[in-house]
Amino acid sequence: MSNPTGSGPKISTEKAETTDKQLRKALNAFDIAYLVIGAVIGSGWLFGSFYAASVSGPAAILSWTIAGIFLILWLFRLLN
């Protein structure tokens, strides 16, 4: 989604450039790589459920529910 013109906080160009330079100094190559990998994985699981639902229909919802229950049970096992 894009913001309509004129919305959002008003900052000067100089402040934006300074903030951008500070952010670039704070992030190294590994940080940026992990951010990119996290974004790819984060959006990938949404596409996985979409494609599963298009192939198997309503059974995909049932399988995600069953998998969620098993994950909760596995979590309780790990907590002990």
C-alpha atoms as a printed R data frame, in Angstrom:
   type eleno elety resid chain resno       x       y      z
1  ATOM     1    CA   MET     A     1   0.000   0.000  0.000
2  ATOM     2    CA   SER     A     2   1.175   3.462 -0.694
3  ATOM     3    CA   ASN     A     3   0.501   6.527  1.366
4  ATOM     4    CA   PRO     A     4  -1.580   9.251 -0.236
5  ATOM     5    CA   THR     A     5   0.253  12.426 -1.079
6  ATOM     6    CA   GLY     A     6   0.556  14.708  1.908
7  ATOM     7    CA   SER     A     7   0.072  12.046  4.577
8  ATOM     8    CA   GLY     A     8   2.615  10.880  7.109
9  ATOM     9    CA   PRO     A     9   5.128  12.781  9.182
10 ATOM    10    CA   LYS     A    10   6.779  15.823  7.676
11 ATOM    11    CA   ILE     A    11  10.578  15.745  7.866
12 ATOM    12    CA   SER     A    12  13.171  17.755  6.066
13 ATOM    13    CA   THR     A    13  15.284  16.313  3.283
14 ATOM    14    CA   GLU     A    14  18.419  16.964  5.317
15 ATOM    15    CA   LYS     A    15  17.086  14.986  8.285
16 ATOM    16    CA   ALA     A    16  16.019  12.136  5.994
17 ATOM    17    CA   GLU     A    17  19.494  11.963  4.446
18 ATOM    18    CA   THR     A    18  21.135  11.986  7.889
19 ATOM    19    CA   THR     A    19  18.850   9.206  9.129
20 ATOM    20    CA   ASP     A    20  19.554   7.179  5.982
21 ATOM    21    CA   LYS     A    21  23.325   7.512  6.474
22 ATOM    22    CA   GLN     A    22  23.043   6.497 10.128
23 ATOM    23    CA   LEU     A    23  20.983   3.434  9.203
24 ATOM    24    CA   ARG     A    24  23.489   2.420  6.552
25 ATOM    25    CA   LYS     A    25  26.301   2.675  9.095
26 ATOM    26    CA   ALA     A    26  24.373   0.627 11.659
27 ATOM    27    CA   LEU     A    27  23.641  -2.313  9.352
28 ATOM    28    CA   ASN     A    28  26.410  -4.546  8.098
29 ATOM    29    CA   ALA     A    29  26.191  -7.107  5.283
30 ATOM    30    CA   PHE     A    30  25.050  -9.931  7.580
31 ATOM    31    CA   ASP     A    31  22.236  -7.809  9.048
32 ATOM    32    CA   ILE     A    32  20.968  -6.932  5.597
33 ATOM    33    CA   ALA     A    33  21.224 -10.560  4.451
34 ATOM    34    CA   TYR     A    34  19.189 -11.753  7.449
35 ATOM    35    CA   LEU     A    35  16.579  -9.063  6.816
36 ATOM    36    CA   VAL     A    36  16.218 -10.184  3.206
37 ATOM    37    CA   ILE     A    37  16.068 -13.880  4.099
38 ATOM    38    CA   GLY     A    38  13.464 -13.157  6.783
39 ATOM    39    CA   ALA     A    39  11.339 -11.225  4.319
40 ATOM    40    CA   VAL     A    40  11.492 -14.020  1.756
41 ATOM    41    CA   ILE     A    41  10.599 -16.720  4.279
42 ATOM    42    CA   GLY     A    42   7.966 -14.534  5.900
43 ATOM    43    CA   SER     A    43   6.070 -14.055  2.660
44 ATOM    44    CA   GLY     A    44   6.748 -17.572  1.398
45 ATOM    45    CA   TRP     A    45   4.627 -19.367  3.984
46 ATOM    46    CA   LEU     A    46   1.639 -17.255  2.940
47 ATOM    47    CA   PHE     A    47   2.054 -18.346 -0.664
48 ATOM    48    CA   GLY     A    48   2.431 -21.957  0.483
49 ATOM    49    CA   SER     A    49  -0.963 -21.942  2.167
50 ATOM    50    CA   PHE     A    50  -2.514 -20.210 -0.859
51 ATOM    51    CA   TYR     A    51  -1.226 -22.837 -3.272
52 ATOM    52    CA   ALA     A    52  -2.209 -25.680 -0.948
53 ATOM    53    CA   ALA     A    53  -5.744 -24.305 -0.710
54 ATOM    54    CA   SER     A    54  -5.991 -23.954 -4.489
55 ATOM    55    CA   VAL     A    55  -4.957 -27.594 -4.977
56 ATOM    56    CA   SER     A    56  -6.791 -29.350 -2.152
57 ATOM    57    CA   GLY     A    57  -9.608 -26.901 -1.425
58 ATOM    58    CA   PRO     A    58 -11.149 -26.894  2.049
59 ATOM    59    CA   ALA     A    59  -8.986 -29.841  3.152
60 ATOM    60    CA   ALA     A    60  -6.042 -27.421  3.344
61 ATOM    61    CA   ILE     A    61  -7.742 -25.552  6.193
62 ATOM    62    CA   LEU     A    62  -8.247 -28.837  8.032
63 ATOM    63    CA   SER     A    63  -4.612 -29.832  7.537
64 ATOM    64    CA   TRP     A    64  -3.369 -26.419  8.791
65 ATOM    65    CA   THR     A    65  -5.604 -26.784 11.849
66 ATOM    66    CA   ILE     A    66  -4.303 -30.281 12.594
67 ATOM    67    CA   ALA     A    67  -0.716 -29.115 12.112
68 ATOM    68    CA   GLY     A    68  -1.348 -26.197 14.483
69 ATOM    69    CA   ILE     A    69  -2.696 -28.547 17.147
70 ATOM    70    CA   PHE     A    70   0.361 -30.792 16.795
71 ATOM    71    CA   LEU     A    71   2.669 -27.782 17.077
72 ATOM    72    CA   ILE     A    72   0.924 -26.680 20.273
73 ATOM    73    CA   LEU     A    73   1.264 -30.194 21.696
74 ATOM    74    CA   TRP     A    74   4.949 -30.234 20.698
75 ATOM    75    CA   LEU     A    75   5.396 -26.858 22.415
76 ATOM    76    CA   PHE     A    76   3.886 -28.221 25.630
77 ATOM    77    CA   ARG     A    77   6.223 -31.212 25.412
78 ATOM    78    CA   LEU     A    78   9.224 -28.902 25.074
79 ATOM    79    CA   LEU     A    79   8.114 -26.784 28.014
80 ATOM    80    CA   ASN     A    80   8.364 -29.791 30.338
